[in-house]
Coordinates of C-alpha atoms and ligand atoms in Angstrom, one line a residue:
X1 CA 38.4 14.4 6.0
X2 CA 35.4 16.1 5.0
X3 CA 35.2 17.0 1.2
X4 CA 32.6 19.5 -0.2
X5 CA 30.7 17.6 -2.3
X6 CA 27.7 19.3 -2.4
X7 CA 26.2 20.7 -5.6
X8 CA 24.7 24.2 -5.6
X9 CA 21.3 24.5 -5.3
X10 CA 19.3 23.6 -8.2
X11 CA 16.3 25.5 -9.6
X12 CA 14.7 23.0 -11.3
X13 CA 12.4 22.2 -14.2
X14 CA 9.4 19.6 -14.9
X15 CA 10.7 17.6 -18.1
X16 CA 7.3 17.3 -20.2
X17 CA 8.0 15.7 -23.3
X18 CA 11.8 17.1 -23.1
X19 CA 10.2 20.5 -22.7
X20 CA 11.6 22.2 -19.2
X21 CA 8.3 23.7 -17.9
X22 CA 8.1 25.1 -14.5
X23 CA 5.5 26.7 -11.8
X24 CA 5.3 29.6 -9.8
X25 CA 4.8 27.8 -6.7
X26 CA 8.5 25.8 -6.0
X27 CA 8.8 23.0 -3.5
X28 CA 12.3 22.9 -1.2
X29 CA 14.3 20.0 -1.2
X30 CA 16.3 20.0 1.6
X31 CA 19.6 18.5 2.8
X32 CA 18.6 15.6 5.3
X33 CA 22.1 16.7 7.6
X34 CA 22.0 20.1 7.7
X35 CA 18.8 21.3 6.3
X36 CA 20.2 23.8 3.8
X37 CA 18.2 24.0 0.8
X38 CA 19.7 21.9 -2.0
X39 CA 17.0 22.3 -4.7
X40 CA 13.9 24.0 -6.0
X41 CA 10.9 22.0 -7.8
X42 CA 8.0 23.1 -9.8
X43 CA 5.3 21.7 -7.6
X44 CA 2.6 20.5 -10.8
X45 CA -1.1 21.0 -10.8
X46 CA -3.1 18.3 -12.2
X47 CA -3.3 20.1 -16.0
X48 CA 0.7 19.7 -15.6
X49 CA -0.2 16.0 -15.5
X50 CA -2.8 15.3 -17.9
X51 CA -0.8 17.6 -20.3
X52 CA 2.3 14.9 -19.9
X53 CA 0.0 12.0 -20.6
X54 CA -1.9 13.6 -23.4
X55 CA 1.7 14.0 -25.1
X56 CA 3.1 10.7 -24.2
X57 CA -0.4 9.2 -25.7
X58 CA -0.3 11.3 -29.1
X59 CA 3.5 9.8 -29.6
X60 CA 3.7 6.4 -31.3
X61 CA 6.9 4.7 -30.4
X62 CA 8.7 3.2 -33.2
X63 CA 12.2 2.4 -32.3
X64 CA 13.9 -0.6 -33.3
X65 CA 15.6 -3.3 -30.8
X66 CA 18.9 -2.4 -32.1
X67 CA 17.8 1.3 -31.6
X68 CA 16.5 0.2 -27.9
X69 CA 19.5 -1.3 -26.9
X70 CA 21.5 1.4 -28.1
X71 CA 19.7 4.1 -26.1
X72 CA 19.7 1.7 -23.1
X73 CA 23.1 0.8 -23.3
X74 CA 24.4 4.4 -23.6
X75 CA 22.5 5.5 -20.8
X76 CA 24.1 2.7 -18.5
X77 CA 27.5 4.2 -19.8
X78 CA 26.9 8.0 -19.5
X79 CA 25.7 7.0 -15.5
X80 CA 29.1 5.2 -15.4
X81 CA 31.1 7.8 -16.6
X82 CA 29.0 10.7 -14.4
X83 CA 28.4 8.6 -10.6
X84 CA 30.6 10.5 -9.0
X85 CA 28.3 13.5 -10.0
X86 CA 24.9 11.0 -9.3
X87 CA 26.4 10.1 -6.2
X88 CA 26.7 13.8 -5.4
X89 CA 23.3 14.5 -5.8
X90 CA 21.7 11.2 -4.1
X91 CA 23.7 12.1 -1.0
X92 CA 22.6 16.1 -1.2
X93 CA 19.0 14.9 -1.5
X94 CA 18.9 11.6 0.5
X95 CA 21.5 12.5 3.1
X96 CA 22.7 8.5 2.5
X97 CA 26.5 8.8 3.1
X98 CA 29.0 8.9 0.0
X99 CA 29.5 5.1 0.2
X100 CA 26.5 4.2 -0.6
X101 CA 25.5 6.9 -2.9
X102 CA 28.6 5.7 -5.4
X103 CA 27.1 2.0 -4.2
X104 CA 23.5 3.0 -5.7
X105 CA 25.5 4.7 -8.9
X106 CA 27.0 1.6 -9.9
X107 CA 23.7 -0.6 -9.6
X108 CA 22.0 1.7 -11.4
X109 CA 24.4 0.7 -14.7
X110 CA 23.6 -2.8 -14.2
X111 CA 20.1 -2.3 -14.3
X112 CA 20.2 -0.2 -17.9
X113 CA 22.8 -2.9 -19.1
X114 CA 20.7 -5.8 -18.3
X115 CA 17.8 -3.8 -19.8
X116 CA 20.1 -3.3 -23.1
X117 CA 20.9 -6.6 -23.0
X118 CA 17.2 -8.3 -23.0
X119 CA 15.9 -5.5 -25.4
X120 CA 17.2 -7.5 -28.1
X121 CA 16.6 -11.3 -26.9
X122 CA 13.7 -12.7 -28.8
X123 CA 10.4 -12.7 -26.7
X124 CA 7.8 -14.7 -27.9
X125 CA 7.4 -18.3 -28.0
X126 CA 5.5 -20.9 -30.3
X127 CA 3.2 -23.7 -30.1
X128 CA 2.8 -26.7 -32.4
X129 CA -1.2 -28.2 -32.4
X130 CA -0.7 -31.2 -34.0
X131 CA -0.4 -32.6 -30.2
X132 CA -3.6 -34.7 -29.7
X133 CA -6.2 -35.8 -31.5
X134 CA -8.2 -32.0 -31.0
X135 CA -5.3 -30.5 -32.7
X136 CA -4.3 -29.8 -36.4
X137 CA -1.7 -28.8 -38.4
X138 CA -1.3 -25.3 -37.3
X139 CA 1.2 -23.2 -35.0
X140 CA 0.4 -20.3 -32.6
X141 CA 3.2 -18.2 -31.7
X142 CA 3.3 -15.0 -29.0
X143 CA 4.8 -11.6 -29.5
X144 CA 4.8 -8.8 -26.3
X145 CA 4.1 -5.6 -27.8
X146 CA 4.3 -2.0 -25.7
X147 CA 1.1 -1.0 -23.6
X148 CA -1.6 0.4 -25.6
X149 CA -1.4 3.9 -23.3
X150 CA 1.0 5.3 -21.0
X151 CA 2.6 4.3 -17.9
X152 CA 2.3 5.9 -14.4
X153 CA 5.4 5.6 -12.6
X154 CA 5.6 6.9 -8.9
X155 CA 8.9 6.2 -7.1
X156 CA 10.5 6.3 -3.3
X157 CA 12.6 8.0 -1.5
X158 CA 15.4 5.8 -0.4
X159 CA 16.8 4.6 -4.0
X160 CA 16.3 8.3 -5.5
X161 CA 18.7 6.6 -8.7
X162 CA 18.1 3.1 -8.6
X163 CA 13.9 2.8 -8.2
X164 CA 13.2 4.9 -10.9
X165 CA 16.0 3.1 -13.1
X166 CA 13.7 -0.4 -12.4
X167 CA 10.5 1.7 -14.0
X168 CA 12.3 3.6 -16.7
X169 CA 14.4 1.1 -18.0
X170 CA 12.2 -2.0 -18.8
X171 CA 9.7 0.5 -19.8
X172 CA 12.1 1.9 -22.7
X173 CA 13.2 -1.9 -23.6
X174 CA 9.5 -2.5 -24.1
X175 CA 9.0 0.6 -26.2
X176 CA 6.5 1.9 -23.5
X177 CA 5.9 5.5 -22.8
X178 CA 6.3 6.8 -19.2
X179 CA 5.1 10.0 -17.1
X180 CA 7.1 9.5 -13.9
X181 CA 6.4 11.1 -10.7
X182 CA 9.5 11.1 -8.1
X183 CA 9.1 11.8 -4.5
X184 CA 9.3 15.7 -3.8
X185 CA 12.1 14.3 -1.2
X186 CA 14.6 13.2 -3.8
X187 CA 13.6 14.6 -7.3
X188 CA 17.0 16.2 -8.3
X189 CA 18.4 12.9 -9.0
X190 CA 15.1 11.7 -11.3
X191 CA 15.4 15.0 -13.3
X192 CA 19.3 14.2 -13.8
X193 CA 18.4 10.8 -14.6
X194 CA 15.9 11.9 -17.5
X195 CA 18.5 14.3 -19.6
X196 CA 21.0 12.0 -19.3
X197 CA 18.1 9.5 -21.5
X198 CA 17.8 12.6 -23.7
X199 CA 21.2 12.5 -23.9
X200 CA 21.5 8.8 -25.0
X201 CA 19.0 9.4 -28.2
X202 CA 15.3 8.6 -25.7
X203 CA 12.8 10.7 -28.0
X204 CA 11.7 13.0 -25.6
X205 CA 7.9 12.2 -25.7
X206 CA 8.8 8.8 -24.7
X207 CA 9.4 10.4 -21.0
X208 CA 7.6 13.0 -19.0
X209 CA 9.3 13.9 -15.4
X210 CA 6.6 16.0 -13.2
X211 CA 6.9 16.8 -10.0
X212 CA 5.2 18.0 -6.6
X213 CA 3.4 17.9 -4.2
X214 CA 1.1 14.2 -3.7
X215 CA -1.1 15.7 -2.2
X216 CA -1.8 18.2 -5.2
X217 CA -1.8 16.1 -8.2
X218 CA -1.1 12.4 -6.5
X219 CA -4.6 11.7 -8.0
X220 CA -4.1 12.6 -11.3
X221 CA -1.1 10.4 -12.0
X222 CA -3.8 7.2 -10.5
X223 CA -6.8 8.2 -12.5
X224 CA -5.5 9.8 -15.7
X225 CA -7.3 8.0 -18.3
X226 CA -4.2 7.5 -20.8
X227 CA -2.8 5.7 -17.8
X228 CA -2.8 2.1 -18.7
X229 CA -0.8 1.0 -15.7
X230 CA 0.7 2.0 -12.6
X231 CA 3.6 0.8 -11.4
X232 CA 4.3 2.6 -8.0
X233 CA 7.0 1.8 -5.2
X234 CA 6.5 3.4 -2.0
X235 CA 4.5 2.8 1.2
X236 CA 2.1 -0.1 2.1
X237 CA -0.3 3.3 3.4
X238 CA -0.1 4.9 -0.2
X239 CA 0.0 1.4 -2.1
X240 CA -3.8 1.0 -0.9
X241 CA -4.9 3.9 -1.5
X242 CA -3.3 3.6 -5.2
X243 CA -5.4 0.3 -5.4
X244 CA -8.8 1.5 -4.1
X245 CA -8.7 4.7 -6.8
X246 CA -6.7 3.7 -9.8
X247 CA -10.2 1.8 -11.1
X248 CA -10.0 -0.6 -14.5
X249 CA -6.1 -0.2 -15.0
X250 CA -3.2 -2.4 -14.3
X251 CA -1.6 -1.3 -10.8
X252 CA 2.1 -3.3 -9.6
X253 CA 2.6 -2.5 -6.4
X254 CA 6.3 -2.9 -4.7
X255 CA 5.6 -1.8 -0.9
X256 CA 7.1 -1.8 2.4
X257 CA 8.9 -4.6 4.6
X258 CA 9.9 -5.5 7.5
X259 CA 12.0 -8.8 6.9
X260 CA 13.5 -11.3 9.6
X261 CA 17.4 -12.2 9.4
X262 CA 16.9 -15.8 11.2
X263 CA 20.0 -17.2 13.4
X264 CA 19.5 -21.0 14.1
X265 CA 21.7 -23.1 16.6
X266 CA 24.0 -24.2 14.2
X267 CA 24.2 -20.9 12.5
X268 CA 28.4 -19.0 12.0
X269 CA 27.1 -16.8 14.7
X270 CA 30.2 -14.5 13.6
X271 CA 28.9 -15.0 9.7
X272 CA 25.4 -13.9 10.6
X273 CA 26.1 -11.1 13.2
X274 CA 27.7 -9.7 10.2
X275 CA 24.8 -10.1 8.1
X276 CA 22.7 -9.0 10.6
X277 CA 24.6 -5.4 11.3
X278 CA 25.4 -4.9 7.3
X279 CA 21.8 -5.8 6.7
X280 CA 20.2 -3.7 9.1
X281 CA 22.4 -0.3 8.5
X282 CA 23.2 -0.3 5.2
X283 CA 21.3 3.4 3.1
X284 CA 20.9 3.8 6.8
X285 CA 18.2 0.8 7.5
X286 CA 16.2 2.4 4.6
X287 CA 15.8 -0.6 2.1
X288 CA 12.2 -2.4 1.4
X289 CA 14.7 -5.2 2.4
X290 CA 16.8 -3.9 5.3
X291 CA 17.0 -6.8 8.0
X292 CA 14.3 -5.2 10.2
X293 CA 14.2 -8.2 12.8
X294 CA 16.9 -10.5 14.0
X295 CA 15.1 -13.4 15.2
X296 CA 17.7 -15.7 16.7
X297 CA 17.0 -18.9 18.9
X298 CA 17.4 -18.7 22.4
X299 CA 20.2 -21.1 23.1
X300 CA 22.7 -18.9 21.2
X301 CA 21.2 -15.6 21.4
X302 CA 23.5 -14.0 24.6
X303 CA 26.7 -14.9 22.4
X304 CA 25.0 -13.9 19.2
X305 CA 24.0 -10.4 20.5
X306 CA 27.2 -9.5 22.0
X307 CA 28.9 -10.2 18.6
X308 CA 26.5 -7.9 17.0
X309 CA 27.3 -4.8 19.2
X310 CA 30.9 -5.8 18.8
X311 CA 30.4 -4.8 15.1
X312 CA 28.5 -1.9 15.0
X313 CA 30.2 -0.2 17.2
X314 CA 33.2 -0.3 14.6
X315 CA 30.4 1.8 12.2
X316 CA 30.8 5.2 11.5
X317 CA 28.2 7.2 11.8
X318 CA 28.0 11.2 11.0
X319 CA 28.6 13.8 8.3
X320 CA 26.9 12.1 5.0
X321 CA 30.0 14.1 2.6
X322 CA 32.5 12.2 4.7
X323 CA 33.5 9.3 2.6
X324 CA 34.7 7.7 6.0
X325 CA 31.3 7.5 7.0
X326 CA 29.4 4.1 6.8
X327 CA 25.8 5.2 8.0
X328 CA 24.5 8.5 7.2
X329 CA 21.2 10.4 7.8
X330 CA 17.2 9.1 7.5
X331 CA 15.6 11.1 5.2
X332 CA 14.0 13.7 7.9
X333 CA 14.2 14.4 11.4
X334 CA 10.5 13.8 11.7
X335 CA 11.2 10.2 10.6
X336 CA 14.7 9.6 13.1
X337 CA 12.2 10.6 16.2
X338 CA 9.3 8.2 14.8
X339 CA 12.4 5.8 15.3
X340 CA 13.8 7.0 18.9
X341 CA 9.8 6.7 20.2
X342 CA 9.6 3.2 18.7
X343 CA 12.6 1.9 20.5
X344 CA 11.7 3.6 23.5
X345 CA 8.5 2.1 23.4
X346 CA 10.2 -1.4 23.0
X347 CA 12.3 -0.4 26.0
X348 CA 9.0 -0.3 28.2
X349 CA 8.0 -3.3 27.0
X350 CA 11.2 -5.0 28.6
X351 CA 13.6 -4.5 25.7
X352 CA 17.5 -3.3 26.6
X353 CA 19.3 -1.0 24.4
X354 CA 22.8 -2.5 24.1
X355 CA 24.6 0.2 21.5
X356 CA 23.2 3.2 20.4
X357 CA 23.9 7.3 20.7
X358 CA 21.6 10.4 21.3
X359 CA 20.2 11.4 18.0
X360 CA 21.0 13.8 16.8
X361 CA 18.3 15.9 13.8
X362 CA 18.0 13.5 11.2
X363 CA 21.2 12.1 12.0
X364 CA 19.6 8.4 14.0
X365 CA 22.8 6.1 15.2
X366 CA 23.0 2.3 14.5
X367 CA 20.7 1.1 17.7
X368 CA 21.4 -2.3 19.3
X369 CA 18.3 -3.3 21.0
X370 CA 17.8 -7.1 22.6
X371 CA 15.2 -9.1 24.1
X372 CA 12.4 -6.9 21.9
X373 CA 8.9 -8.1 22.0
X374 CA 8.1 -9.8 18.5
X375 CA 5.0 -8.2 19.1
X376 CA 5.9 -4.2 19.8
X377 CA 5.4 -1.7 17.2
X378 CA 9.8 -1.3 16.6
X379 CA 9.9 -4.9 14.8
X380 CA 5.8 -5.5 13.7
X381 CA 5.4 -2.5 12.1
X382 CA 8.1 -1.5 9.1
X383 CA 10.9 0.9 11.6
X384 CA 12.4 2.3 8.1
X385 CA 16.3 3.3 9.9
X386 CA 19.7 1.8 10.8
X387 CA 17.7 -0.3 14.6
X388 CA 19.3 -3.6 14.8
X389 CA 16.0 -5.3 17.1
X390 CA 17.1 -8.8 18.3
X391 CA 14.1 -11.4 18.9
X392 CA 14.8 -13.9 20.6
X393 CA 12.9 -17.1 19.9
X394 CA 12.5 -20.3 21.7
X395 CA 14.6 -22.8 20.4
X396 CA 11.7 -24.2 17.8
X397 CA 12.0 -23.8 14.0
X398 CA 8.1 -23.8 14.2
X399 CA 8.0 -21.3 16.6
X400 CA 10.3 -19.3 14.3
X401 CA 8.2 -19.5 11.6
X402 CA 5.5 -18.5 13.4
X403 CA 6.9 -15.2 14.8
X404 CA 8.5 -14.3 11.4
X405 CA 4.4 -14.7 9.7
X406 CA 3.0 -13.3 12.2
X407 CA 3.1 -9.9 10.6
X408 CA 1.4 -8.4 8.0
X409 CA 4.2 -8.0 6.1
X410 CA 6.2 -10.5 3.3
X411 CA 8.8 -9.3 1.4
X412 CA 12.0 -11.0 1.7
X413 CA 14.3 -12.8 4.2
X414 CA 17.6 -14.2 5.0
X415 CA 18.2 -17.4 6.4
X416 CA 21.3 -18.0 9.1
X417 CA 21.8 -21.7 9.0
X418 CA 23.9 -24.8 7.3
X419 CA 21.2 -27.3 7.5
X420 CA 19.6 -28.4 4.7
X421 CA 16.1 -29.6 6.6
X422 CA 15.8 -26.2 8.1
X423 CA 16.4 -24.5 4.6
X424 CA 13.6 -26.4 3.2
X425 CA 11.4 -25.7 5.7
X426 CA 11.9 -21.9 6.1
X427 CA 11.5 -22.0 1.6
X428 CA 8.2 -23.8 1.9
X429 CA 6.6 -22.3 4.7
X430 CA 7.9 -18.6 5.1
X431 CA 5.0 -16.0 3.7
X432 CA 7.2 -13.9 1.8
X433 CA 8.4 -13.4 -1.5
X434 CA 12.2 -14.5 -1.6
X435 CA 14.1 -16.4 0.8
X436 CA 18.1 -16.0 0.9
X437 CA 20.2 -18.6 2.8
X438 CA 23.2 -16.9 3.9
X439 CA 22.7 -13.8 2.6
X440 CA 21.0 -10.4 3.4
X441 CA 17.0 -10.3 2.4
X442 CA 17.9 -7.6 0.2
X443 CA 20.4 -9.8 -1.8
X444 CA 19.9 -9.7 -5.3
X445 CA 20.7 -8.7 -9.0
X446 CA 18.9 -6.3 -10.9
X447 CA 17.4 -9.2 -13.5
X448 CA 16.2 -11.2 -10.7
X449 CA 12.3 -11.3 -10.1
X450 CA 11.5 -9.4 -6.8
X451 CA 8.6 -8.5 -5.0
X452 CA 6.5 -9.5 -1.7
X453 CA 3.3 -10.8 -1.1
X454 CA 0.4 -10.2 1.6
X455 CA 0.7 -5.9 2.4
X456 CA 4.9 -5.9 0.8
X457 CA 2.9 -6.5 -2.4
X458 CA -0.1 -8.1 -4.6
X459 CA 2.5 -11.0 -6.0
X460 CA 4.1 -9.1 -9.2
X461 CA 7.6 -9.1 -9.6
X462 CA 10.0 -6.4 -10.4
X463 CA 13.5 -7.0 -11.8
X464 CA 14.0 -6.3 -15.5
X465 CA 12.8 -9.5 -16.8
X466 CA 9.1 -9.2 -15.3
X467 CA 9.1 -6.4 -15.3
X468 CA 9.5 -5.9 -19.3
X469 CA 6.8 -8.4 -18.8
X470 CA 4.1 -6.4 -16.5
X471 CA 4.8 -3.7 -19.4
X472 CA 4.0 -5.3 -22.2
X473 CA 0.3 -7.0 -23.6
X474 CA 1.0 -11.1 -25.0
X475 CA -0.3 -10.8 -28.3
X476 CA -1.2 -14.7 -29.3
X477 CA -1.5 -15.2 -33.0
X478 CA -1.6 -18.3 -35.4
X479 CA -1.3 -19.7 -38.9
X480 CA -1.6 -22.9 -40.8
X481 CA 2.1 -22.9 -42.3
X482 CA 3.5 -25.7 -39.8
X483 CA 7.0 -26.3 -41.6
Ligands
LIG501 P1 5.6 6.9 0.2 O1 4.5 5.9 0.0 O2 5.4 7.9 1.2 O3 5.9 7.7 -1.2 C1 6.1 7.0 -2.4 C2 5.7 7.9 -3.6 O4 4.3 8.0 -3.5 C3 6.3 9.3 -3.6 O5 6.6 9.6 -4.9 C4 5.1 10.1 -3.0 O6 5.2 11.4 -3.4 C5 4.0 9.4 -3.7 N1 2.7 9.6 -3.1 C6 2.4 9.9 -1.8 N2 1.0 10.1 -1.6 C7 0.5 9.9 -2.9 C8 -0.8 10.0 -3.4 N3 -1.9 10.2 -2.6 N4 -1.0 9.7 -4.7 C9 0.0 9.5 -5.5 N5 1.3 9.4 -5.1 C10 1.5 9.6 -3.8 O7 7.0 6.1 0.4 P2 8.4 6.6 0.8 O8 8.4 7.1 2.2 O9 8.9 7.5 -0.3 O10 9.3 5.3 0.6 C11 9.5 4.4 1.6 C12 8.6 3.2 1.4 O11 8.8 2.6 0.2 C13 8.9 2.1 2.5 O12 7.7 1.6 2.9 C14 9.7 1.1 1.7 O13 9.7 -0.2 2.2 C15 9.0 1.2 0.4 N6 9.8 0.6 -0.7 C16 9.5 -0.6 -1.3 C17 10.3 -1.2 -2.2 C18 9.9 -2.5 -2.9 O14 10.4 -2.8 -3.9 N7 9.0 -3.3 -2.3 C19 11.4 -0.6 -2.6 C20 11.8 0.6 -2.0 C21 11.0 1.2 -1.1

């Protein structure tokens, strides 16, 4: 049954210091499944943007931890309460089907709870000297105190809830101030998220929202000079160009993927076919961390591949607003035939497609497609929708390695097998920035550091610990009182 759970459009507002301020230019945000306009966004000149810094500068934060962790913990509980209506709006915007858009709602709480929850653990640490003979009867303790400016947050698409919640709320547990720029594909969500921390008690100048068009006034929210640090998740393309402009400032930079799920010999093949179909469909193949590439050995890949079309078939793929359906839309058509060319290319290059259904718009089927070249554009570049590539790989754990490196990419991975030799190996020798044995790539909770290395990132983590760490500046001090 298909429900109606579409909002009506929304004209919407910039949030600049908690003051709605629009544009007479408005950008469209359109639904991904049937292209009907679902809301209307200022699009900001750069003035908009220096304006939101200039305010967030001229406000000194002084909330308390107890305050912090009120604010925090309200917010989790007011998302909570409302993620049928978030979930509304992420699958209006996004076109992600209804399952995972309640899915997205209900990380989202973890991520302000953690945060509400760590606000008020003690951060520093302390050092005795008395410890060899160059020391002295004196102790240094550290204390993290909030960034001396403002922070630049720019966000993704494919999380419209859940990426900005790992800026905002370490940010506000730091007692940081933030001008965040969502994508003009998915804004409606941001601008929800923002009165809802209104809402909770967040004094208003402690949070700008502005929106647009990158193009436009991308710049200003690199170079602004009350911008102390960037934080930006998005595209390896954008990431670099973030790094070569934003100058003498701090940039943390969570980019794209294209992780391997590895099947060895010994592997459950039913176990990891499952992983393998969950991981590469789920927010319709549109995770940093999606299983991108099934590299499997060759001695069990024939029985391993027909397990995995065995499953997907039993996926449901159509109408985002039917809660029935398990795979919903990419983001734009433009994007689903980016996707249809890739495996069509794979296809010339010897590749079969075992599963798969015409696309149709933006709507892009789950895709079985085996015996793909490690080396064709589907699996080494980041194919960012529900294809399930299979790889096979000769039956060499070195060999493996070497295919999953041998792209520029290193995010995450998951690991398909029960030996413990194998596991070691693929922890010390994969280039990437978490490893999960038996699980997904995209495994994790919302405290856990995560983050890639080589183009998937420059080695700092998100999750809230670090990140209330990349947000704050150690302040080292000392004293001679020793007792
Ligand atoms: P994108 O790079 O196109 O856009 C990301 C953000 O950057 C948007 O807000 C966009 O408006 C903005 N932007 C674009 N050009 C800009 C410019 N010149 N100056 C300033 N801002 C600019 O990415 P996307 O398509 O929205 O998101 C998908 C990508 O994000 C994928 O590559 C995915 O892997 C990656 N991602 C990474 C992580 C991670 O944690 N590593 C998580 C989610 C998504």
């Amino acid at each position: 049954m298909t429900v109606n759970i579409k909002p009506p459009v929304r004209r919407e507002a910039m949030r600049i210091a908690g003051k709605l301020v629009s544009t007479d230019d408005m950008l469209e945000v359109r639904n991904p499944y049937d292209n009907t306009v679902v809301g209307l966004i200022p699009a900001a000149r750069p003035e908009h943007v220096r304006d939101a810094f200039a305010k967030a500068k001229a406000f000194k934060p002084k909330l308390t931890r107890y305050e912090r962790q009120q604010i925090l913990q309200k917010t989790a509980e007011l998302l909570r309460d409302r993620k049928d209506e978030f979930a509304r709006l992420i699958t209006a915007e996004a076109g992600l089907c209804w399952k995972d858009s309640l899915y997205e709602a209900s990380r989202a709480y973890d991520v302000w709870s953690f945060a509400a929850q760590l606000t008020i653990k003690d951060d520093g640490e302390m050092f005795a000297c008395d410890i060899s003979p160059n020391g002295k009867a004196r102790k240094i303790f550290t204390t993290r105190q909030p960034l001396l400016g403002v922070i630049s947050a720019i966000t993704p698409f494919n999380h419209p809830l859940n990426m900005v919640s790992h800026k905002l709320a370490p940010a506000i547990a730091t007692n940081n101030r933030l001008v965040l720029k969502p994508t003009e594909l998915t804004p409606l969500t941001a601008l929800a998220l923002a009165d809802v921390l209104y809402e909770a008690g967040l004094p208003p100048e402690m949070l700008s929202v502005v929106t647009g068009n990158p193009s436009t006034m991308g710049d200003a929210m690199i170079t602004d000079p009350d911008a102390d640090l960037v934080t930006f998740t998005g595209s390896v393309r954008v990431g670099k160009h973030i790094a070569n402009t934003a100058g003498y400032k701090r940039i943390v930079l969570e980019l794209g993927g294209n992780d391997p799920l590895i099947v060895m010999e010994d592997a459950d093949l039913d176990k990891a076919a499952e992983l393998a179909v969950t991981g590469a469909t789920k927010n319709s193949g549109q995770r940093c961390t999606a299983v991108k590439r099934i590299l499997v050995v060759e001695s069990v890949a024939d029985a391993f591949s027909k397990l995995v079309v065995e499953k997907a078939r039993k996926l449901k793929c159509g109408d985002p607003m039917d809660p029935e359906t398990d795979v919903g839309t990419v983001i734009n058509e433009r994007s689903a035939q980016l996707f249809e060319a890739r495996v069509e290319d794979a296809v010339r290059h010897g590749a079969r497609v075992l599963h798969g259904a015409p696309r149709q718009g933006a709507l892009f089927h789950p895709t079985v497609v085996d015996h793909v070249p490690y080396d064709c554009e589907l699996v080494h570049e980041e194919t960012f929708g529900p294809v399930i590539p299979i790889v096979r790989c000769p039956n060499d754990i070195a060999a493996v390695i070497a295919i999953s490196n041998s792209t520029a990419y290193g995010l995450s991975s998951g690991i398909c097998t029960n030996r413990m030799d194998y596991a070691s190996r693929f922890v010390a020798e994969l280039e990437v920035g978490t490893v999960n044995i038996w699980e997904v790539p995209g495994y994790r909770i919302e405290m856990s550091p995560f983050g890639g290395i080589k183009d998937s990132g420059l080695g700092y983590k998100e999750g809230v610990v670090e990140a209330m760490k990349s947000f704050t500046n150690v302040k080292t001090w000392s004293q001679p009182w020793t007792a």
